[in-house]
XYZ file of C-alpha atoms in Angstrom:
782
model
C 0.000 0.000 0.000
C 2.762 2.410 0.919
C 4.664 1.728 -2.299
C 1.528 2.376 -4.344
C 1.029 5.752 -2.709
C 4.584 7.037 -2.838
C 5.504 6.088 -6.402
C 3.102 8.371 -8.339
C 3.729 11.263 -5.956
C 7.499 10.933 -6.187
C 7.467 10.541 -9.965
C 5.312 13.608 -10.550
C 7.291 15.760 -8.159
C 10.674 14.580 -9.431
C 9.659 15.218 -13.014
C 8.551 18.709 -12.096
C 11.764 19.443 -10.228
C 14.076 18.124 -12.907
C 12.137 20.102 -15.474
C 13.406 23.271 -13.816
C 16.510 23.542 -15.955
C 19.133 26.169 -15.409
C 16.887 29.015 -16.407
C 17.505 30.058 -20.004
C 18.359 33.672 -20.516
C 15.360 35.633 -21.749
C 15.925 37.156 -25.161
C 15.809 40.702 -23.813
C 18.590 39.947 -21.333
C 20.727 37.947 -23.756
C 20.811 40.842 -26.220
C 21.147 43.640 -23.678
C 23.409 46.408 -24.916
C 27.124 46.605 -24.246
C 30.000 48.566 -25.697
C 33.539 47.499 -26.546
C 36.228 49.426 -24.710
C 38.071 51.664 -27.174
C 41.469 50.475 -25.876
C 40.541 46.883 -26.676
C 39.204 47.816 -30.091
C 42.410 49.656 -30.974
C 44.631 46.793 -29.798
C 42.629 44.210 -31.726
C 42.798 46.380 -34.821
C 46.557 46.874 -34.554
C 47.688 43.406 -33.527
C 44.926 40.789 -33.924
C 42.547 41.499 -36.790
C 45.040 40.643 -39.519
C 44.643 36.996 -38.545
C 41.271 37.046 -36.784
C 39.003 38.612 -39.384
C 36.983 37.623 -42.435
C 36.977 35.893 -44.818
C 39.051 33.131 -43.198
C 39.769 34.026 -39.539
C 42.258 31.908 -37.596
C 40.557 29.431 -35.251
C 37.227 30.634 -36.679
C 37.400 33.750 -34.500
C 36.511 37.060 -36.171
C 37.469 39.793 -33.702
C 36.690 42.547 -36.202
C 32.967 41.797 -35.827
C 32.942 41.633 -32.021
C 30.913 44.845 -31.657
C 27.957 43.143 -33.340
C 27.873 40.099 -31.062
C 24.702 39.672 -29.021
C 25.986 36.983 -26.638
C 27.484 38.743 -23.610
C 29.004 35.543 -22.281
C 30.859 34.972 -25.545
C 32.217 38.512 -25.463
C 33.604 38.000 -21.960
C 35.108 34.615 -22.790
C 36.927 36.009 -25.813
C 38.246 39.028 -23.889
C 39.517 36.745 -21.110
C 41.073 34.413 -23.708
C 42.793 37.312 -25.468
C 44.056 38.765 -22.193
C 45.529 35.421 -21.171
C 47.274 34.971 -24.515
C 48.733 38.468 -24.397
C 49.852 38.154 -20.772
C 51.405 34.779 -21.502
C 53.229 36.232 -24.537
C 51.524 33.695 -26.783
C 49.716 36.347 -28.838
C 50.543 38.035 -31.071
C 52.662 35.056 -32.250
C 56.397 35.434 -31.500
C 57.234 35.550 -35.226
C 55.120 38.695 -35.772
C 55.568 42.339 -34.791
C 55.165 42.611 -31.036
C 53.336 45.384 -29.171
C 55.381 47.498 -26.808
C 55.240 46.572 -23.094
C 53.205 49.709 -22.420
C 50.660 48.665 -25.062
C 50.339 45.232 -23.519
C 49.882 46.712 -20.060
C 47.248 49.104 -21.388
C 45.435 46.240 -23.127
C 45.400 44.090 -19.983
C 44.096 46.998 -17.905
C 41.349 47.706 -20.439
C 40.393 44.021 -20.566
C 40.177 43.861 -16.766
C 38.085 46.988 -16.641
C 35.638 45.746 -19.243
C 35.322 42.315 -17.640
C 34.520 43.923 -14.288
C 31.985 46.234 -15.878
C 30.228 43.426 -17.707
C 30.177 41.325 -14.529
C 28.594 44.216 -12.599
C 25.988 44.657 -15.322
C 25.357 40.923 -15.694
C 21.570 40.456 -16.026
C 21.846 36.923 -14.635
C 23.047 38.097 -11.227
C 23.791 35.119 -8.954
C 22.171 32.790 -11.479
C 19.770 29.883 -10.996
C 20.547 26.258 -10.280
C 18.383 23.294 -11.191
C 17.165 21.314 -8.188
C 19.765 18.641 -7.507
C 19.239 14.984 -6.728
C 21.651 13.366 -4.298
C 24.437 11.580 -6.140
C 25.171 7.972 -5.210
C 28.176 9.089 -3.144
C 26.136 11.765 -1.356
C 23.194 9.411 -0.775
C 25.366 6.770 0.860
C 27.285 9.214 3.063
C 24.037 10.878 4.124
C 22.278 7.690 5.218
C 25.383 6.386 6.996
C 25.649 9.669 8.885
C 21.971 9.660 9.885
C 21.199 5.961 10.275
C 24.594 4.319 10.736
C 23.971 1.583 8.161
C 24.797 0.820 4.524
C 23.011 -1.093 1.810
C 24.563 -3.043 -1.039
C 21.586 -2.001 -3.151
C 23.317 1.361 -3.664
C 25.394 -0.433 -6.307
C 22.250 -1.114 -8.340
C 21.515 2.582 -8.876
C 22.249 3.863 -12.390
C 25.600 5.608 -12.688
C 25.400 9.372 -12.168
C 25.839 11.549 -15.245
C 28.661 14.086 -15.265
C 28.308 17.797 -15.873
C 31.442 19.970 -16.153
C 33.381 17.024 -14.702
C 31.229 16.424 -11.597
C 28.334 14.116 -10.741
C 26.389 16.588 -8.567
C 25.353 19.058 -11.289
C 21.588 19.453 -11.462
C 21.546 20.238 -15.164
C 23.226 16.899 -15.985
C 21.310 14.655 -13.591
C 18.554 12.353 -14.752
C 15.667 10.749 -12.906
C 13.871 7.800 -14.463
C 11.441 5.055 -13.502
C 14.489 2.913 -12.842
C 15.787 5.490 -10.342
C 12.345 5.510 -8.762
C 12.265 1.748 -8.260
C 15.846 1.564 -7.009
C 15.450 4.391 -4.498
C 12.264 2.786 -3.192
C 14.032 -0.566 -2.748
C 16.919 1.231 -1.057
C 14.555 2.973 1.359
C 12.968 -0.341 2.333
C 16.306 -2.077 2.818
C 17.852 0.791 4.760
C 14.814 1.106 7.027
C 15.046 -2.626 7.864
C 18.768 -2.394 8.553
C 18.511 0.800 10.583
C 15.559 -0.259 12.754
C 15.951 -3.961 13.479
C 12.994 -5.781 14.982
C 15.145 -7.381 17.663
C 14.723 -7.630 21.403
C 17.634 -9.500 23.037
C 15.396 -10.451 25.962
C 12.719 -11.835 23.652
C 14.413 -13.105 20.491
C 12.357 -13.857 17.410
C 11.190 -17.461 16.908
C 10.649 -18.926 13.462
C 8.869 -22.285 13.730
C 8.336 -24.651 10.814
C 6.070 -27.696 11.059
C 8.037 -30.714 9.853
C 5.136 -32.095 7.841
C 5.053 -28.864 5.821
C 8.772 -28.843 5.025
C 10.099 -29.772 1.590
C 11.058 -33.373 0.849
C 14.646 -33.349 -0.420
C 15.468 -37.083 -0.612
C 13.594 -40.285 0.094
C 9.867 -40.759 0.638
C 9.038 -39.865 4.230
C 5.512 -39.956 5.526
C 4.155 -36.431 5.898
C 1.006 -36.359 7.971
C 0.673 -34.903 11.461
C 4.452 -35.004 11.583
C 7.329 -36.148 9.364
C 7.959 -39.889 9.620
C 11.372 -40.769 8.217
C 10.932 -44.549 8.107
C 13.848 -44.981 5.690
C 16.801 -42.835 4.737
C 15.344 -39.430 3.852
C 15.891 -35.697 4.129
C 13.506 -32.769 4.498
C 14.505 -29.110 4.202
C 13.480 -25.539 4.833
C 14.644 -22.202 3.410
C 15.040 -19.672 6.216
C 15.566 -15.952 5.577
C 17.378 -14.196 8.412
C 17.825 -10.462 9.076
C 21.560 -10.456 9.756
C 24.699 -12.418 10.438
C 24.664 -13.633 14.003
C 24.187 -16.434 16.486
C 20.990 -18.435 16.329
C 19.564 -21.435 18.147
C 18.379 -24.341 15.991
C 15.783 -26.457 17.842
C 14.111 -29.634 16.619
C 11.416 -31.629 18.390
C 11.911 -35.316 17.607
C 11.602 -38.883 18.800
C 12.568 -42.259 17.413
C 11.469 -45.852 17.005
C 14.554 -47.471 18.475
C 16.056 -50.663 17.068
C 19.509 -52.145 16.748
C 22.588 -51.148 18.698
C 22.316 -47.328 18.304
C 19.721 -44.589 18.617
C 18.028 -42.985 15.657
C 20.282 -40.225 14.435
C 19.239 -36.740 13.277
C 21.705 -35.151 10.851
C 21.458 -31.386 10.338
C 23.033 -29.629 7.359
C 23.309 -25.885 6.735
C 23.707 -24.850 3.106
C 24.623 -28.445 2.116
C 27.402 -28.640 4.700
C 27.110 -31.156 7.524
C 26.823 -29.290 10.785
C 25.666 -31.499 13.677
C 24.309 -34.975 14.395
C 22.059 -35.771 17.351
C 21.371 -39.193 18.829
C 17.616 -39.119 19.262
C 17.063 -41.396 22.269
C 13.540 -40.107 22.893
C 10.696 -42.521 22.189
C 7.128 -42.165 21.007
C 4.929 -40.061 23.282
C 8.099 -38.786 25.001
C 9.444 -36.409 22.362
C 12.411 -34.232 23.236
C 13.869 -31.007 21.894
C 17.383 -31.194 20.455
C 19.100 -27.827 20.102
C 22.411 -26.185 19.376
C 23.627 -22.576 18.887
C 25.395 -21.723 15.666
C 26.274 -18.797 13.443
C 24.037 -18.166 10.451
C 24.339 -15.595 7.691
C 22.167 -12.751 6.536
C 19.506 -13.646 4.019
C 18.732 -17.118 2.708
C 19.901 -20.180 4.650
C 19.048 -23.721 3.568
C 18.612 -26.081 6.546
C 17.980 -29.797 6.063
C 17.081 -32.530 8.567
C 18.111 -36.050 7.618
C 17.844 -39.662 8.797
C 20.654 -41.885 7.525
C 21.096 -44.748 10.001
C 18.014 -46.759 9.076
C 17.732 -50.279 10.646
C 15.204 -52.981 9.817
C 15.213 -56.620 11.050
C 11.714 -58.080 10.611
C 12.540 -61.398 12.353
C 13.766 -59.849 15.618
C 12.040 -61.556 18.582
C 11.050 -58.175 20.081
C 8.468 -56.629 17.792
C 9.320 -53.137 19.150
C 12.979 -53.497 18.204
C 12.599 -54.552 14.586
C 12.431 -51.089 12.824
C 14.412 -47.911 13.551
C 12.647 -44.716 12.389
C 12.987 -40.967 13.040
C 9.953 -38.805 13.730
C 10.153 -34.971 13.474
C 7.495 -32.639 14.832
C 8.907 -29.169 14.115
C 12.062 -27.101 13.629
C 12.568 -23.701 15.199
C 15.174 -20.976 14.539
C 15.534 -18.610 17.487
C 17.465 -15.375 17.253
C 19.613 -13.598 16.614
C 20.839 -14.181 20.139
C 24.032 -12.115 20.167
C 23.469 -8.580 21.349
C 24.669 -5.832 19.007
C 25.308 -2.182 19.601
C 22.313 -0.144 18.480
C 22.501 1.552 15.104
C 22.470 5.340 15.074
C 18.805 5.217 14.127
C 17.927 2.859 17.001
C 19.821 4.919 19.562
C 17.969 7.959 18.287
C 14.436 6.616 17.811
C 13.903 3.402 19.824
C 13.389 3.581 23.572
C 12.382 0.168 24.883
C 12.593 1.281 28.513
C 10.292 4.285 28.245
C 7.151 4.235 30.359
C 5.420 6.815 28.184
C 2.963 5.402 25.648
C 4.230 5.251 22.079
C 1.468 7.523 20.804
C 2.482 10.253 23.242
C 6.139 10.032 22.217
C 5.371 9.925 18.514
C 4.850 13.660 17.970
C 8.385 14.511 19.030
C 9.836 11.562 17.147
C 8.132 12.579 13.924
C 9.281 16.165 14.272
C 12.871 15.069 14.884
C 12.838 12.530 12.038
C 11.661 15.046 9.461
C 14.072 17.762 10.580
C 17.092 15.450 10.479
C 16.268 13.576 7.283
C 14.701 16.388 5.262
C 17.281 18.895 6.522
C 14.686 21.411 7.674
C 11.746 21.686 10.110
C 8.490 19.971 9.256
C 5.283 21.823 8.554
C 2.218 20.923 10.578
C 0.587 19.058 7.697
C 3.761 17.067 7.014
C 3.987 15.980 10.647
C 0.333 14.998 10.711
C 0.558 12.905 7.539
C 3.609 11.005 8.744
C 2.103 10.467 12.205
C -1.056 9.002 10.675
C 0.983 6.638 8.505
C 2.979 5.391 11.505
C -0.063 5.052 13.763
C -1.972 3.091 11.143
C 0.825 0.511 11.082
C 0.990 0.512 14.896
C -2.725 -0.297 15.148
C -2.130 -3.398 13.014
C 1.221 -4.640 14.346
C 1.347 -3.181 17.875
C 5.084 -2.966 17.187
C 6.901 0.346 17.641
C 9.919 -0.640 15.577
C 7.873 -1.816 12.576
C 5.767 1.349 12.732
C 8.770 3.684 12.875
C 10.420 1.657 10.115
C 7.516 2.451 7.801
C 7.809 6.141 8.635
C 11.546 6.058 7.992
C 10.948 4.385 4.645
C 8.505 7.143 3.696
C 10.998 9.876 4.594
C 13.856 8.250 2.663
C 11.612 7.833 -0.396
C 10.477 11.444 -0.381
C 11.679 14.062 -2.884
C 12.396 16.228 0.156
C 15.213 13.808 0.982
C 16.317 12.696 -2.481
C 16.416 16.244 -3.873
C 18.041 19.341 -2.479
C 15.303 21.937 -2.310
C 16.496 25.529 -1.933
C 13.705 27.906 -0.918
C 14.476 31.459 0.139
C 13.073 34.969 0.429
C 13.056 37.664 -2.250
C 15.244 40.698 -1.739
C 15.329 44.070 -3.405
C 12.459 46.135 -4.806
C 12.384 44.333 -8.129
C 12.653 40.932 -6.528
C 15.342 39.851 -8.987
C 17.199 37.729 -6.453
C 16.440 35.965 -3.227
C 18.536 34.892 -0.288
C 18.643 31.189 0.340
C 16.969 30.292 3.608
C 19.327 29.458 6.441
C 18.362 25.789 6.105
C 19.072 25.847 2.362
C 22.409 27.514 3.063
C 23.218 24.861 5.678
C 22.457 22.141 3.143
C 24.583 23.749 0.423
C 27.460 24.158 2.844
C 27.317 20.628 4.220
C 27.101 18.948 0.820
C 29.948 21.137 -0.441
C 32.367 20.363 2.398
C 31.091 17.009 3.700
C 28.999 15.473 0.872
C 26.260 14.806 3.431
C 23.461 16.640 5.203
C 23.974 19.313 7.866
C 24.757 18.290 11.434
C 22.988 19.441 14.593
C 25.192 22.541 14.949
C 24.347 23.789 11.462
C 20.637 23.062 11.866
C 20.583 24.890 15.198
C 22.226 27.991 13.681
C 19.822 27.797 10.741
C 16.844 27.636 13.110
C 18.108 30.790 14.825
C 18.660 32.444 11.398
C 22.280 33.128 12.261
C 24.106 30.974 9.719
C 23.833 33.620 7.002
C 25.726 36.140 9.153
C 29.228 36.506 7.598
C 31.186 35.937 10.804
C 29.097 32.894 11.729
C 29.393 31.447 8.229
C 33.174 31.865 8.272
C 33.440 30.208 11.686
C 31.353 27.266 10.481
C 33.534 26.760 7.415
C 36.605 26.572 9.646
C 34.874 24.166 12.027
C 33.739 21.923 9.187
C 37.120 21.864 7.473
C 38.739 20.682 10.724
C 36.225 17.849 11.009
C 37.201 14.499 9.476
C 33.993 14.629 7.434
C 35.699 17.215 5.202
C 37.774 14.351 3.841
C 34.914 14.199 1.334
C 36.548 17.147 -0.425
C 39.433 14.827 -1.236
C 37.386 11.694 -1.900
C 34.619 13.339 -3.905
C 35.752 16.737 -5.200
C 39.442 16.046 -5.845
C 38.822 12.533 -7.161
C 36.512 13.965 -9.816
C 38.447 17.154 -10.520
C 41.700 15.253 -11.028
C 39.885 12.450 -12.901
C 41.332 9.665 -10.746
C 37.932 7.971 -10.666
C 38.809 6.930 -14.215
C 41.337 4.531 -12.695
C 38.544 1.954 -12.452
C 38.358 1.848 -16.242
C 42.132 1.940 -16.861
C 43.455 -1.112 -18.734
C 47.233 -0.877 -19.308
C 48.483 -3.621 -21.600
C 49.555 -6.427 -19.187
C 52.191 -7.723 -21.612
C 53.955 -4.369 -21.790
C 53.211 -3.096 -18.297
C 53.113 -5.987 -15.862
C 52.197 -5.561 -12.216
C 49.092 -3.405 -12.561
C 46.627 -5.127 -10.239
C 43.707 -4.040 -8.074
C 45.898 -3.475 -5.020
C 48.253 -1.172 -6.922
C 45.347 0.614 -8.577
C 43.739 1.283 -5.197
C 47.041 2.508 -3.753
C 47.506 4.890 -6.679
C 44.111 6.504 -6.207
C 44.530 6.677 -2.459
C 47.862 8.504 -2.780
C 46.212 11.408 -4.581
C 43.367 11.558 -2.059
C 45.748 11.472 0.909
C 47.964 14.128 -0.660
C 45.094 16.526 -1.385
C 43.686 16.007 2.114
C 47.106 16.777 3.591
C 47.433 20.027 1.623
C 43.934 21.043 2.712
C 44.291 20.248 6.420
C 47.783 21.655 6.813
C 46.782 24.812 4.927
C 49.721 24.475 2.609
C 50.053 26.899 -0.338
C 47.980 26.053 -3.405
C 51.185 25.929 -5.457
C 52.386 23.038 -3.277
C 49.850 20.819 -5.012
C 52.247 21.071 -7.947
C 55.740 21.839 -6.684
C 55.811 19.794 -3.450
C 58.923 17.656 -3.017
C 56.926 14.982 -1.187
C 53.899 12.746 -1.408
C 52.137 10.241 0.847
C 52.961 6.604 0.115
C 52.219 3.130 1.381
C 54.559 0.155 1.010
C 53.162 -0.906 -2.356
C 53.677 2.533 -3.892
C 57.112 2.859 -2.319
C 58.177 -0.276 -4.171
C 56.457 0.927 -7.358
C 58.338 4.223 -7.245
C 61.624 2.593 -6.272
C 61.621 4.171 -2.817
C 63.286 2.432 0.116
C 60.648 1.646 2.711
C 62.875 2.581 5.636
C 63.162 6.145 4.299
C 59.440 6.761 4.499
C 58.077 8.309 7.697
C 55.161 6.980 9.690
C 53.113 3.826 10.099
C 54.414 1.019 7.906
C 50.849 -0.268 7.369
C 49.384 2.946 6.019
C 50.210 6.072 4.047
C 52.987 8.305 5.296
C 54.818 11.342 4.073
C 57.923 10.731 2.015
C 60.251 13.474 0.779
C 61.953 12.730 -2.509
C 65.630 13.500 -2.887
C 65.097 14.576 -6.495
C 62.469 16.911 -7.904
C 61.147 14.411 -10.430
C 58.596 13.174 -7.904
C 56.396 15.016 -5.469
C 53.169 16.872 -6.109
C 50.313 15.840 -8.367
C 52.259 15.693 -11.622
C 54.396 12.751 -10.533
C 51.562 10.668 -9.067
C 50.842 7.362 -10.741
C 47.040 7.717 -10.627
C 47.131 10.806 -12.832
C 49.789 9.372 -15.143
C 47.776 6.182 -15.674
C 44.464 7.884 -16.487
C 46.205 10.183 -18.969
C 47.834 7.316 -20.881
C 46.668 4.920 -23.562
C 46.660 1.167 -22.836
C 49.807 0.590 -24.915
C 51.706 3.882 -24.656
C 51.928 7.229 -22.981
C 49.961 10.136 -24.454
C 51.493 13.619 -24.411
C 48.221 14.890 -25.886
C 46.091 13.486 -23.048
C 48.554 14.612 -20.410
C 48.873 18.092 -21.864
C 45.102 18.383 -22.190
C 44.702 17.259 -18.583
C 46.959 20.123 -17.457
C 45.088 22.677 -19.560
C 41.657 21.414 -18.474
C 42.244 20.928 -14.768
C 45.147 23.110 -13.672
C 45.193 26.138 -15.964
C 41.508 26.563 -16.872
C 42.435 26.781 -20.548
C 40.722 23.766 -22.133
C 41.570 23.314 -25.811
C 38.810 23.332 -28.383
C 37.364 20.013 -29.500
C 39.280 18.575 -32.484
C 37.730 19.102 -35.917
C 35.798 16.075 -37.211
C 38.186 13.361 -38.346
C 41.195 14.901 -36.603
C 40.926 13.183 -33.239
C 43.420 10.433 -34.086
C 46.555 9.869 -36.122
C 46.198 9.291 -39.842
C 46.928 5.619 -40.462
C 46.253 4.646 -36.849
C 48.750 3.682 -34.142
C 50.943 1.475 -36.332
C 54.619 2.342 -36.059
C 54.308 4.262 -32.773
C 56.525 2.139 -30.541
C 58.620 4.728 -28.731
C 58.655 8.308 -27.548
C 60.768 9.242 -30.553
C 58.277 7.878 -33.100
C 55.408 9.458 -31.179
C 57.164 12.829 -31.211
C 57.633 12.576 -34.989
C 53.974 11.715 -35.552
C 52.797 14.614 -33.362
C 55.087 17.030 -35.227
C 53.367 16.062 -38.476
C 49.992 16.398 -36.778
C 50.818 20.001 -35.845
C 51.543 20.856 -39.473
C 47.792 20.969 -39.999
C 46.727 24.572 -39.222
C 43.436 23.273 -37.808
C 45.363 21.308 -35.179
C 48.366 23.513 -34.508
C 46.580 26.241 -32.531
C 45.804 23.796 -29.695
C 48.513 21.187 -30.079
C 51.462 23.588 -29.905
C 50.929 24.173 -26.186
C 49.154 20.929 -25.352
C 51.884 18.725 -26.819
C 54.669 20.764 -25.233
C 53.158 20.347 -21.780
C 52.555 16.672 -22.421
C 56.128 15.965 -23.479
C 57.245 17.191 -20.069
C 55.758 13.957 -18.643
C 57.505 11.545 -21.006
C 59.982 10.285 -18.398
C 56.971 8.597 -16.734
C 55.708 5.430 -18.381
C 52.072 4.295 -18.594
C 52.141 3.132 -14.955
C 53.889 6.267 -13.729
C 57.286 4.615 -13.264
C 60.391 6.669 -13.970
C 62.285 5.834 -17.146
C 65.178 7.386 -19.010
C 64.942 5.329 -22.194
C 62.583 3.174 -24.231
C 62.650 1.217 -27.498
C 63.610 4.367 -29.380
C 66.571 5.251 -27.161
C 67.014 8.076 -24.641
C 63.747 9.756 -23.644
C 63.472 13.325 -24.905
C 61.169 15.264 -22.561
C 62.142 18.693 -23.865
C 59.687 21.123 -25.426
C 59.135 24.803 -26.114
C 55.922 26.549 -25.092
C 54.286 29.129 -27.374
C 55.706 31.959 -25.267
C 59.242 30.660 -25.736
C 59.608 28.989 -22.324
C 61.697 25.836 -22.537
C 61.059 22.533 -20.785
C 63.763 19.931 -20.346
C 62.627 17.856 -17.355
C 59.529 17.313 -15.202
C 61.084 19.749 -12.744
C 60.690 22.514 -15.343
C 57.085 21.480 -15.905
C 56.308 21.676 -12.190
C 57.990 25.061 -11.886
C 56.083 26.612 -14.796
C 52.651 25.321 -13.741
C 53.134 26.142 -10.035
C 54.076 29.710 -10.948
C 51.191 30.201 -13.384
C 49.010 33.019 -11.984
C 45.871 31.268 -13.245
C 46.397 28.140 -11.103
C 44.505 29.419 -8.001
C 41.701 30.773 -10.196
C 41.413 27.467 -12.063
C 41.037 25.543 -8.793
C 38.604 28.129 -7.407
C 36.503 27.762 -10.538
C 36.390 23.975 -10.125
C 35.354 24.404 -6.479
C 32.669 26.862 -7.586
C 31.136 24.435 -10.089
C 31.192 21.595 -7.552
C 29.721 23.724 -4.744
C 27.099 25.752 -6.609
C 26.058 23.030 -9.031
C 26.249 24.822 -12.346
C 28.717 26.127 -14.900
C 30.802 29.105 -13.834
C 29.651 31.876 -16.160
C 32.166 34.500 -17.318
C 30.783 36.990 -14.814
C 31.251 34.435 -12.016
C 34.870 33.912 -13.050
C 35.491 37.653 -13.063
C 34.070 37.972 -9.541
C 36.196 35.068 -8.328
C 39.234 36.651 -9.923
C 38.513 39.942 -8.193
C 38.079 38.226 -4.830
C 41.357 36.375 -5.323
C 43.159 39.621 -6.082
C 41.740 41.227 -2.932
C 42.728 38.215 -0.851
C 46.289 38.256 -2.182
C 46.627 41.972 -1.532
C 45.379 41.684 2.058
C 47.874 39.092 3.253
C 51.531 38.231 3.014
C 51.141 34.450 2.998
C 50.368 32.540 -0.201
C 46.828 31.352 -0.865
C 45.746 27.941 0.415
C 42.760 25.705 -0.313
C 40.854 27.046 2.695
C 41.072 30.533 1.136
C 39.602 29.235 -2.120
C 36.794 27.435 -0.304
C 35.969 30.628 1.581
C 35.863 32.653 -1.637
C 33.233 30.281 -3.015
C 31.142 30.134 0.158
C 31.004 33.919 0.518
C 30.182 34.519 -3.151
C 26.715 35.740 -4.167
C 26.261 32.684 -6.367
C 26.571 30.433 -3.299
C 24.366 32.451 -0.946
C 21.817 33.908 -3.369
C 19.724 32.799 -6.298
C 18.078 34.627 -9.168
C 14.306 34.607 -8.911
C 12.348 32.763 -11.567
C 10.589 34.843 -14.168
C 6.872 34.240 -13.820
C 4.901 34.236 -17.068
C 1.702 36.201 -16.590
C -1.408 35.506 -18.663
């Protein structure tokens, strides 16, 4: 009955929520007027339009027509792109006439001014975010935090879709009938695991009449009881709630004959477990019992008689035939006491003298507030109370009644989706402030990937969380908590793409030793390293130029590190400082080097693209159709030298050169690392050549040069802040958002002498308008 009620409601509501896409820009806003700064127009005319103008503009970009563009976002992206290229001395190309330093400085200043102006005038304001469903990772962490239990059924959920590299983006998430069925099954399973119908003082008894059990072998008589008058076996399938100790009891007697008593053989899952000599006789049945451990779920228990005896000519008529008679089998338990789950400690009070109905009001209020992440309305409390009481009237069982209520809450869109109500602000009502409870939810899923704790909910109830000083204090508190490890396990694992390790398949003939243990160690190294940088408040640049990492024994061997030189617990991960600069930091970590390689060879293109995408916020354009692989395939590429030759030819194509010049150069800086991330100085083609020249003339000779250049890149903190923004807010970072982040970064740098750390970047995101506010929906009036 419950399933029939919740399914249509959930489906209709979920469909409505997911239909609220990131609000499209109304035509009037998209085409709102703007003007090109004269300094930019003059610079483009003097140094850019020769190449970037009709009829055949380089990279398809016609800067001479920019004044006619209607898309404000495109204008800002192009200005930011041009500023970056000019600052990096990549444009105008080195082989052309170069602007004077003063011209470049004037251009950069004009670009900054225009970007700030367009951000201030941005009609989208803080933007809108589609309602977000909990990802699989968030769902599991949330229920473990609230209930203290897990369910293997989480693995049956469809994989989450990615948006901008993350699985928690509302605009990329789907919700289907399959999701509906799986979440309902999960709610049922979790409710059973969280609220167990167990009373150690009165354990459950499952009795099975022997005459109703299944005949497995032989032909026993099955009437008022089971008469095993010849060798025979009867069985019963028993479903148990959990692993534990149980008591197996059988009532039996025997017709005794021969030199031994009738014997009862008991098997569990086709494995002999115990034999009983049944000395009891007719009309004097006895109970034979033994404790044993049984597993969760289905257990097959069989009762057999295998010492049949028949001597028809025996002088004593009562001693001629040995038979076994079975009346019933009983499974009692579980008998071993277990610590209560979080849900039981919170909701079940077996010692209370107050009637259940009198306690229910408070329980319902607490359940809704904790699970739905906000206080319940009166109607919500009443509906849930009625549902629970209806079950209680039938079962007279508090646990079963609360279990049904818990199932309803876990199945609700108010749990599965992150609702974000708020109040309008300003005369025109163009934006609204998220409610304190919505802000608490955003903050907790950003930093912890789970719902808010009691401290956050209490501050939200007092409407204090939105106060800047309180919000800052809560961020610091939450980052110190071990729950913030989710930033490493969820954010960093997706940002750095190490989740792709699961799909990595290095050729075992060429790269032996890649097994599940090594794969897990590789991924864990990156997570431990990021978590260390975050907790120790190390500079952002140390993600790249650190001379250390955190290793376990398996990785130490893989990297050729002596175990006795690594600090810390020999059974876990510990900090190790490398004597040479080739290791240390993200760029030398095997997880990243594996996911940016092909199965049979390294890939400078993938590795260079990974740097541009994830560290420098300068993703290359998608390759033109038909240009995403080498002409003629992979044949003949058997060394770094042959790969370098093939890539050089690839760059001769003007359509490819604009991206590959920088991408390939960065990628070649990794070539001393093989597919598994092991250091090498030579391959089939001879000595490894890891040298390259960047478009601005910077030269790379070793991975140390690569680390130095990327760590010093001024766009590194902004690139990471942008990734944090997307992950936290749940939508693409629009050009205006990036400009605001850039401005906040500049202010932060100017106000302190120490370098920026990850905590600073987190705080910039949390205090941004896009995190705390939301643009109001435009209501169509008839």
